[in-house]
Coordinates of C-alpha atoms in Angstrom, one line a residue:
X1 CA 65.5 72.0 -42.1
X2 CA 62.1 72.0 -44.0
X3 CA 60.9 72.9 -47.3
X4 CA 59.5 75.9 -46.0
X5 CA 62.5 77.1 -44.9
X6 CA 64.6 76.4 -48.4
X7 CA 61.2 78.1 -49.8
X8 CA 62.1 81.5 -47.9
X9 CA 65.4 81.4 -48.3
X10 CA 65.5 81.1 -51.8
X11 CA 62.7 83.4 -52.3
X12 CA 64.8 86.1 -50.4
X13 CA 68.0 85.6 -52.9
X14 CA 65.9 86.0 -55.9
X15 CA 64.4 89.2 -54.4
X16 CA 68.2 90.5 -53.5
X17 CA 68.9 90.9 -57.0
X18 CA 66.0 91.5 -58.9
X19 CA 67.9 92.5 -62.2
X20 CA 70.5 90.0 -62.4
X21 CA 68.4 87.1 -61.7
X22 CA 65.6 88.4 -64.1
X23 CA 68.6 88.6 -66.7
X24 CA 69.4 84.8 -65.9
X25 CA 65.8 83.7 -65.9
X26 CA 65.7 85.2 -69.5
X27 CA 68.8 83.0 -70.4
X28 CA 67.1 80.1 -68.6
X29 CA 63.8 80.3 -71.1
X30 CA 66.0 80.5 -74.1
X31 CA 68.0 77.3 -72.8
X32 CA 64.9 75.4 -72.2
X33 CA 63.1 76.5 -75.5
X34 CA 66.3 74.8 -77.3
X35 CA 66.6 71.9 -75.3
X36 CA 64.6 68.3 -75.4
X37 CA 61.8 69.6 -72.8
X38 CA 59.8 70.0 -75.7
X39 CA 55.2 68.4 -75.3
X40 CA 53.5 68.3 -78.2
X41 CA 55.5 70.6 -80.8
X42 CA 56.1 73.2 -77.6
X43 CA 59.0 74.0 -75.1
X44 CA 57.5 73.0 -71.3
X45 CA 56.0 75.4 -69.3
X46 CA 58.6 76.4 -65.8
X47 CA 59.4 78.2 -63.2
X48 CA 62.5 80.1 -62.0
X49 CA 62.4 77.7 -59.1
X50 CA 62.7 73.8 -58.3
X51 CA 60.6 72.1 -56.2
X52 CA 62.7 71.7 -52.6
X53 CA 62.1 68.2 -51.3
X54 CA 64.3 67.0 -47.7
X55 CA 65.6 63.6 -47.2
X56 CA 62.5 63.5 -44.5
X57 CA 60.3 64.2 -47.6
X58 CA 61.7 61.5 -49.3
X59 CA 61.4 58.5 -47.1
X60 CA 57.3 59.9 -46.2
X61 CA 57.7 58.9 -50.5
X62 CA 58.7 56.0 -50.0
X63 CA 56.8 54.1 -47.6
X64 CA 53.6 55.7 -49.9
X65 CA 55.0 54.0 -52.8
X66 CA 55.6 50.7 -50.3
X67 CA 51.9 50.6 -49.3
X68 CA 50.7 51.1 -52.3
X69 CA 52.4 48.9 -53.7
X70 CA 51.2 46.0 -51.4
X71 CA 47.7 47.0 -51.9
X72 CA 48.3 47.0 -55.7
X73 CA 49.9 43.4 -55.1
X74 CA 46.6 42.0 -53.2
X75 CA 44.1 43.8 -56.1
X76 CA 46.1 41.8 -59.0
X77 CA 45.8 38.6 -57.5
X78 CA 42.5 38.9 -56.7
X79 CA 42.0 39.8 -60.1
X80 CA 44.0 37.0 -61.4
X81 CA 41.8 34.0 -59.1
X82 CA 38.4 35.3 -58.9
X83 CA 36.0 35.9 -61.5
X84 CA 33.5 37.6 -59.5
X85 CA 36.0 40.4 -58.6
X86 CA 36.9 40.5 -62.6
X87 CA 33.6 41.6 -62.3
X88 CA 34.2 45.0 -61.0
X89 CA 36.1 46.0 -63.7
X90 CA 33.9 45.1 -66.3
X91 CA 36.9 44.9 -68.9
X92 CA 36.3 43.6 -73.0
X93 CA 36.9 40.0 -73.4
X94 CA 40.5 41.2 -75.4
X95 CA 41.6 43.5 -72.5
X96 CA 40.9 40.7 -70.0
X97 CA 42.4 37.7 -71.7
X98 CA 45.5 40.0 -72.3
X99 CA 45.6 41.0 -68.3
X100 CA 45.5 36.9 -68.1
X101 CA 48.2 36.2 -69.8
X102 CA 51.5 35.0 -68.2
X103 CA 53.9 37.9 -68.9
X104 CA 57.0 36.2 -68.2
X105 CA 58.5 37.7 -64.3
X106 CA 57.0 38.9 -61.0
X107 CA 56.2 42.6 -60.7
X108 CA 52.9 43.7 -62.3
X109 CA 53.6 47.0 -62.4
X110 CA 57.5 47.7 -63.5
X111 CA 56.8 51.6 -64.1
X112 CA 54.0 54.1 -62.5
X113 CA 53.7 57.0 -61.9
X114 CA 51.5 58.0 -58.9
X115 CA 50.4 61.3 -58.4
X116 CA 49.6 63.2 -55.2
X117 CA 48.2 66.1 -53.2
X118 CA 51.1 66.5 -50.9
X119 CA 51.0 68.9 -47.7
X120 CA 53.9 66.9 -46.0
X121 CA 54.1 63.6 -43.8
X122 CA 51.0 61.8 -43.3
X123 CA 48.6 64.7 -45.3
X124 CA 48.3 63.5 -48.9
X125 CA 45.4 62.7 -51.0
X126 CA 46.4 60.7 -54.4
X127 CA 44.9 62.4 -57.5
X128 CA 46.0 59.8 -60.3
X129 CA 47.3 56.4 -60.8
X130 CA 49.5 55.9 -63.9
X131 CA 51.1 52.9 -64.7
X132 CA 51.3 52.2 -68.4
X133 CA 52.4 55.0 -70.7
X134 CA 53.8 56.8 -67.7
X135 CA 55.4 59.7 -68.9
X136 CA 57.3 63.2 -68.3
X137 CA 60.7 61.9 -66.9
X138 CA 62.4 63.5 -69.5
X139 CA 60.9 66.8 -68.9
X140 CA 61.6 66.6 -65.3
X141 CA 65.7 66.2 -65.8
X142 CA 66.2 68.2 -68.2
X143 CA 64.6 71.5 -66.8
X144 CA 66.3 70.4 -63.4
X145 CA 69.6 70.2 -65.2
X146 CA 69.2 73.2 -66.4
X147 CA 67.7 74.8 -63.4
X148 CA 70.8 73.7 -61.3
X149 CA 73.1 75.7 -63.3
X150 CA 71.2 78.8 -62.8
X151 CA 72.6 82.0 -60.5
X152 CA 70.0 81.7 -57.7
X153 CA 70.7 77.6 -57.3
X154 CA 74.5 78.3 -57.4
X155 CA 73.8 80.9 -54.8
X156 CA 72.2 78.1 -52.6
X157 CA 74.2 76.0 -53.5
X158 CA 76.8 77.5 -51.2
X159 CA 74.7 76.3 -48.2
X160 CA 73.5 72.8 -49.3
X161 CA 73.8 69.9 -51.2
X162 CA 71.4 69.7 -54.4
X163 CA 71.1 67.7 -56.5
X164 CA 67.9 65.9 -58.9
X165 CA 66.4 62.8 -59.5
X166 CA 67.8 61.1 -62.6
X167 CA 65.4 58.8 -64.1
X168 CA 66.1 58.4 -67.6
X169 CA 69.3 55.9 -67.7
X170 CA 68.0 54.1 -64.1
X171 CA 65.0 53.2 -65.8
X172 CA 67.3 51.3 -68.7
X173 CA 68.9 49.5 -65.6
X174 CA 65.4 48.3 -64.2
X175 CA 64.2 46.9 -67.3
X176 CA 67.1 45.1 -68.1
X177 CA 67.1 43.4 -64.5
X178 CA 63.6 42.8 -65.4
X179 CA 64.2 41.5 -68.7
X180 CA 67.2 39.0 -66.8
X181 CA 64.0 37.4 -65.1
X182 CA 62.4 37.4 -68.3
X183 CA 65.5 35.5 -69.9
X184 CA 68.6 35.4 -68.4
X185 CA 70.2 33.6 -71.2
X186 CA 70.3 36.9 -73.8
X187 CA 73.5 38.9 -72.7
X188 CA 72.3 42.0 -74.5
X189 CA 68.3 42.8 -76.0
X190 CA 67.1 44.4 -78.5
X191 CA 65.0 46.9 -77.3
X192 CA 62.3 48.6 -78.9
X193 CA 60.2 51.6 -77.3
X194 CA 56.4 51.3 -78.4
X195 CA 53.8 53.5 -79.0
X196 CA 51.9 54.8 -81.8
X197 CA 53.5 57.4 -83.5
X198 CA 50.4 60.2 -83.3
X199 CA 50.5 59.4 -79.6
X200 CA 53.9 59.1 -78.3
X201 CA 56.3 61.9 -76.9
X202 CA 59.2 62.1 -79.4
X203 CA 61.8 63.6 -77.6
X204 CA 61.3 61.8 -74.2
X205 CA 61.3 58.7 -76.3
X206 CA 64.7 60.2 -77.9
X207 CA 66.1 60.6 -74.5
X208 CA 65.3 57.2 -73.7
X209 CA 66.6 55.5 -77.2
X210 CA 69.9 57.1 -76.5
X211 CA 70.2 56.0 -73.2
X212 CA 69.9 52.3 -74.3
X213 CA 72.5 52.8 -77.0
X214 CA 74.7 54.7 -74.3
X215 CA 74.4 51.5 -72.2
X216 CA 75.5 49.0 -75.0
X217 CA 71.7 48.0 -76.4
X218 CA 70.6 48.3 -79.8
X219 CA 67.4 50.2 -79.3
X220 CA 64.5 51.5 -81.6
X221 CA 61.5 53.8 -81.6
X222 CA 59.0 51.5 -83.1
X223 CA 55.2 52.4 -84.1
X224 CA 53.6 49.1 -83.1
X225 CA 51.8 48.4 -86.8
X226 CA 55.7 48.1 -87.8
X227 CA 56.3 45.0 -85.8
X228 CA 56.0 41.5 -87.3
X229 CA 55.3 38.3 -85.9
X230 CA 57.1 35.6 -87.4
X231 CA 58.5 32.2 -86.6
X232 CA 57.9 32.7 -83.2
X233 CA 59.9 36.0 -82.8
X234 CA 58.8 39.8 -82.9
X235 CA 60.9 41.9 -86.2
X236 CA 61.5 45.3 -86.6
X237 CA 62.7 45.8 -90.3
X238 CA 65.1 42.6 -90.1
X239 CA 65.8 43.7 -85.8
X240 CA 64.8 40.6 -83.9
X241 CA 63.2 42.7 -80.6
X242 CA 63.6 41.0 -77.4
X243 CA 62.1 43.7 -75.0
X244 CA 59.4 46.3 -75.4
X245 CA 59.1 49.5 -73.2
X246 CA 55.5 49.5 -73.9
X247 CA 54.2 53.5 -73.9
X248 CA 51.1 52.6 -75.5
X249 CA 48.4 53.3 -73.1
X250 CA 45.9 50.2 -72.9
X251 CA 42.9 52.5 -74.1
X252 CA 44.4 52.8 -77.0
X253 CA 45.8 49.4 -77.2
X254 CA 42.5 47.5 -77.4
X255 CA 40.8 50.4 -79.1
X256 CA 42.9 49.7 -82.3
X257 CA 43.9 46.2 -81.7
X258 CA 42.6 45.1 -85.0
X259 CA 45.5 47.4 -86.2
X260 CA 48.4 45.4 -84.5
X261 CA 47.9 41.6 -84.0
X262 CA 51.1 40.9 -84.6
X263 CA 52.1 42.6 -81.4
X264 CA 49.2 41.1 -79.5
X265 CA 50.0 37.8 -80.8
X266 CA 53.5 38.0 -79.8
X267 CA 52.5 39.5 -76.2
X268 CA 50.4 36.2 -75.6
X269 CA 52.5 33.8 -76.7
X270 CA 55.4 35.1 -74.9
X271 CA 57.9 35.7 -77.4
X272 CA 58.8 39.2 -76.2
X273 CA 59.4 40.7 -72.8
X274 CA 57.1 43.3 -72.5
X275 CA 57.4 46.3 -69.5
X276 CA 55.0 46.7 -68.5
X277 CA 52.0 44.1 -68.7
X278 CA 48.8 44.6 -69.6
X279 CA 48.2 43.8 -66.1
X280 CA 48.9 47.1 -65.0
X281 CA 46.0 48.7 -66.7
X282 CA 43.9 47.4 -63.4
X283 CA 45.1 49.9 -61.3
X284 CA 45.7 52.5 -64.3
X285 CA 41.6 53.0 -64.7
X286 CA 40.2 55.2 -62.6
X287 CA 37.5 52.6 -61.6
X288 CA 40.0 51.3 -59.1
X289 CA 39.2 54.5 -56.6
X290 CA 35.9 53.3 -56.3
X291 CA 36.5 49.4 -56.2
X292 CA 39.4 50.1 -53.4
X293 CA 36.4 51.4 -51.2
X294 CA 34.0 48.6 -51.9
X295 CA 33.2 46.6 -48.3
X296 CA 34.0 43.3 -49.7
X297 CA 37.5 44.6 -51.8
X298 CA 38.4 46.3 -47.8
X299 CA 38.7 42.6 -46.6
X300 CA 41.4 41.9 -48.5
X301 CA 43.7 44.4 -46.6
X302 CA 45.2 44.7 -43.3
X303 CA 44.1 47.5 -40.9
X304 CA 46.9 50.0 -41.6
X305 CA 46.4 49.4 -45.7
X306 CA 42.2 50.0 -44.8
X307 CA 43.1 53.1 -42.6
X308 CA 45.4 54.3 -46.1
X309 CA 43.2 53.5 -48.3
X310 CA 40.2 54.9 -46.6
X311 CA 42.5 58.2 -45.8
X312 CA 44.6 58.7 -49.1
X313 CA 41.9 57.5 -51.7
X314 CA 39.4 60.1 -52.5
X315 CA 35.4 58.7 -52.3
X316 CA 34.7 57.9 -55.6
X317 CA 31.4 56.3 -57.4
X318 CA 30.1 55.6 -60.8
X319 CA 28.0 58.1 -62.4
X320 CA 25.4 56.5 -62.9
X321 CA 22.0 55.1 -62.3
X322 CA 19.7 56.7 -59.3
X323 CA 19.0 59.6 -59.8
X324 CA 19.5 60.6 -56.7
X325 CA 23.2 60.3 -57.4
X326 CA 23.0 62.6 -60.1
X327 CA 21.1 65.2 -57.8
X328 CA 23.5 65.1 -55.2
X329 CA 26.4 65.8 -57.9
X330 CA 24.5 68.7 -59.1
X331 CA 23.3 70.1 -56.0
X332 CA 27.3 70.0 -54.4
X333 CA 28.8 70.9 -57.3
X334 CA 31.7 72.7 -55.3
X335 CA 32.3 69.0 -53.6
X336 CA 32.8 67.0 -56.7
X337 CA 34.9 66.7 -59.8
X338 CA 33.8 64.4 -62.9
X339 CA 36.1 62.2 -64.8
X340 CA 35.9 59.5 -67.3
X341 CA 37.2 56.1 -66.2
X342 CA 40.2 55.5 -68.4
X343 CA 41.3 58.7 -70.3
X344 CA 44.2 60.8 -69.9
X345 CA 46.2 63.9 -69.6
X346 CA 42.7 65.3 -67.6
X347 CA 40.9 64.4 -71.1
X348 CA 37.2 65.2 -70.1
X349 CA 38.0 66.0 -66.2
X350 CA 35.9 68.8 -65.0
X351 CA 35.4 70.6 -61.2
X352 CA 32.3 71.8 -60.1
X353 CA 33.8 74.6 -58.8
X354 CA 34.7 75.4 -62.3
X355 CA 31.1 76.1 -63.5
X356 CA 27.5 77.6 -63.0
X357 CA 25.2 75.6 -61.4
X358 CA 23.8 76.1 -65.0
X359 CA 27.2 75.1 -67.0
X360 CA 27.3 72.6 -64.8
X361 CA 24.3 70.8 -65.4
X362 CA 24.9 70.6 -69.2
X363 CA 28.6 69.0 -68.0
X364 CA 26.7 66.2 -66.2
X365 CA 24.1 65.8 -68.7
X366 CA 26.8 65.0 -71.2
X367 CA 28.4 62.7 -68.7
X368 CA 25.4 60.8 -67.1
X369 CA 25.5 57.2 -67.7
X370 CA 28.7 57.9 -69.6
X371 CA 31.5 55.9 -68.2
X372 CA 32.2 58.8 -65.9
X373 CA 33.0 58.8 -62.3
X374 CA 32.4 61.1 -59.8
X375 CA 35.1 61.6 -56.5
X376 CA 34.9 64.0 -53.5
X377 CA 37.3 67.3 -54.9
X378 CA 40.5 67.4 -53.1
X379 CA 41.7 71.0 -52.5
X380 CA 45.3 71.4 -54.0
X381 CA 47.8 72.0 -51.5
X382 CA 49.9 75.2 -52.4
X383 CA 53.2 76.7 -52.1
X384 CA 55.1 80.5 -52.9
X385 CA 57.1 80.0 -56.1
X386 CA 58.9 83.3 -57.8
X387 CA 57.3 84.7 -60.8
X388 CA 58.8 87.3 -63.4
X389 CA 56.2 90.1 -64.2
X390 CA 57.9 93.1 -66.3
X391 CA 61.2 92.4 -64.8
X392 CA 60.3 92.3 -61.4
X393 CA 59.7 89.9 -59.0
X394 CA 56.5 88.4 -57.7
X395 CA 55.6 85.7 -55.5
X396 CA 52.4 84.0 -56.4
X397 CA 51.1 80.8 -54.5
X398 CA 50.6 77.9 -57.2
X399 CA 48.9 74.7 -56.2
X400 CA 50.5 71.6 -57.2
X401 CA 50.7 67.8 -57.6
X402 CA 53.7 65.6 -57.1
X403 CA 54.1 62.1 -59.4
X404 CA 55.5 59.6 -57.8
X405 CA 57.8 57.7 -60.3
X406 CA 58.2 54.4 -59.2
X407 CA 60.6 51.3 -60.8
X408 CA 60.8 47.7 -60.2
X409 CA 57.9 49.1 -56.9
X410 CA 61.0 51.5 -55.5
X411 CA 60.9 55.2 -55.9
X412 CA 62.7 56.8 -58.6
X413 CA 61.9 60.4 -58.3
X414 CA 59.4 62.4 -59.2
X415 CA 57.2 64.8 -61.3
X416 CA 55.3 68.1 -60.1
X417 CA 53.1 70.4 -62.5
X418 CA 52.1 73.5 -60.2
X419 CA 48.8 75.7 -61.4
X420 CA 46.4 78.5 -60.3
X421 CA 43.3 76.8 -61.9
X422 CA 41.2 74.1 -60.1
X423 CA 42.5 71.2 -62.2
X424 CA 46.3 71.0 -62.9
X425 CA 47.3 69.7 -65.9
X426 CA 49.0 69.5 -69.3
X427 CA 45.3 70.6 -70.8
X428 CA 45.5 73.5 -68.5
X429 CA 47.3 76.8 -67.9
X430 CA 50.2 74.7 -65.9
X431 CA 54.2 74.6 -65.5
X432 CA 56.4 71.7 -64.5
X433 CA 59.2 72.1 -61.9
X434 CA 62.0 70.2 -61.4
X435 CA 62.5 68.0 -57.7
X436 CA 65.4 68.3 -56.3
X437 CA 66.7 67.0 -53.3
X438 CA 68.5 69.7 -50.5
X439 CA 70.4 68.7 -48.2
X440 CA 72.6 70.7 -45.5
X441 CA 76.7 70.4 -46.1

């Protein structure tokens, strides 16, 4: 059995049916427009059709997740001993006394999400790495939930085992074993979930809140400039807050630090547990493409992490400085895609591909010497997914990328946004489909 094969086959029981499954797609929409799958204000994008993953697919995840894992391992520690390689990064003062900073247990980075070009086994190209403020997990569950109930699923259902990747309440697990390093001695944490209000996702943070409470936590949303720092311990209202699920993305963090000392002060000195660490912002920015493919930075690996890492990470150099870097942008414009080093949601990403030689050149003039990047364009790999037009089926090839969600460094599941365009994202004309797992009965 391969994904292909569950492709065709449930590609072949939608088209058996046209009407009724049309008629259940319809109900599907209306169940996910009043559901919690709701980014920025709006019900998520989908399609009448998971994405079909094998147990096979699943351990390839995995050992990706293992290895890079390892390699993310080596990069803080270098980070954390030499100066020179701080360097690289060329981080504020703020940002790298916080990266510094004891944190309180082992892992570096409790939560990414790591996203992929996948075309099965060994042929995958990684797009993104996200470690703090990785989101979507909500979005992911609850259209699979949904999706699993629907006529075409139950239909397959009758041949295999499905079922999806549940990430909301095993992340509560996680943290609290984390926290237990952290400080074993407090039976039950307050928990508060942090980001600024204008940024975060409401109802994924919701999902999360509840879960907490579900579990036997006392839990909060909390915007950060509504914690205080006082004799020694972090307050919401009159809460006491032993552990922060930190959503705020570090950009943002040291952008308006001034904002929330209290927080900062409290991260320093310790008195919360905070997941994750500012430390995971070093392999969050997108500099860390290019540094992983500097000579000296290769050292630190064995041969197989090289070979991956030479293989998996797309060629990527600043935008900047000789000229002839900026002609040979221009010039290849089909080659290369542009991005800024640490924004996200695609903020500011654009493909040559996308533009006249013309529009182009007005892209990179904006960009030159602009804390951009430039990285070799990796084709998306594509699959056939079912599409609805006036009642009738069509079957329309969507390329897409696959997030790797990984907890404590151990897969959790994933999240895949599928597109037509060049860039696929939540800036862009884009849908989300669930991951399920299929397995034969």
């Amino acid at each position: 059995m391969d994904s292909q094969k569950l492709i065709d086959q449930y590609i072949e029981i939608v088209k058996s049916d046209e009407d009724t499954f049309y008629r259940d797609y319809l109900e599907t929409v209306d169940k996910v427009e009043n559901s919690s799958a709701i980014y920025k204000g709006k019900p998520v994008p989908f399609l009448y059709q998971p994405m079909f993953f094998t147990k096979k697919d699943i351990e390839t995840f995995e050992s990706i997740g293992r290895t890079l894992m390892s390699i993310t391992n080596k990069v803080v520690s270098k980070y954390k001993e030499s100066p020179e390689f701080r360097k690289k990064f060329g981080y504020s003062k703020l940002l790298e006394e916080l990266i510094l900073a004891d944190h309180g247990y082992d892992v570096s980075v409790p939560i990414g999400r790591f996203d992929i070009f996948y075309g099965g086994g060994d042929n995958f190209k990684f797009c993104e790495l996200n470690t703090d403020g990785s989101s979507a997990m909500n979005e992911d569950n609850t259209i699979a939930r949904i999706l699993l109930e629907t006529k075409a699923i139950e239909k397959m259902k009758e041949n295999y085992e499905i079922r999806y990747f549940e990430l909301i309440y095993k992340w509560v697990d996680e943290s609290i074993s984390i926290f237990r390093e952290f400080n074993p001695s407090i039976e039950k944490p307050n928990v508060a979930i942090v980001d600024f209000e204008e940024s975060g996702t409401p109802y994924e943070f919701e999902e999360f809140r509840k879960a907490y409470v579900n579990k036997g936590y006392n839990a909060v949303i909390a915007d950060p400039r509504e914690l205080k720092y006082t004799n020694g311990a972090l307050y919401y209202n009159d809460m006491k807050i032993d552990l922060v699920y930190r959503r705020i993305v570090t950009r943002e963090l040291i952008d308006r630090s001034d904002e929330i000392q209290d927080f900062i002060n409290a991260y320093k000195d310790k008195a919360v547990c905070v997941i994750g660490p500012i430390k995971s912002q070093i392999m969050h920015n997108k500099i860390i493409f290019k540094i992983l493919h500097d000579e000296d930075v290769l050292e630190m690996f064995t041969e197989d992490e090289k070979e991956y890492i030479k293989k998996h990470i797309p060629y990527t150099k600043e935008f900047k400085g000789d000229k002839e870097v900026y002609d040979e942008v221009l010039k290849n414009k089909d080659k290369y895609i542009i991005k800024p080093t640490d924004l996200y949601a695609s903020k500011g990403v654009y493909a040559g591909r996308d533009f006249t030689l013309d529009e182009w050149k007005e892209k990179l003039d904006k960009c030159w010497n602009n804390d951009y990047l430039y990285q070799e364009y990796c084709v998306p790999f594509t699959r056939d997914f079912v599409e609805f037009e006036d009642g009738k089926v069509k079957v329309s090839k969507f390329g897409h990328i696959i997030g790797l969600f990984m907890y404590n460094e151990k897969l959790a599941g994933m999240y895949t946004r599928v597109g037509k365009n060049s860039i696929i994202s939540g800036v862009t004309d884009y849908y989300t489909v669930p991951n399920v797992l299929v397995e034969g009965k």
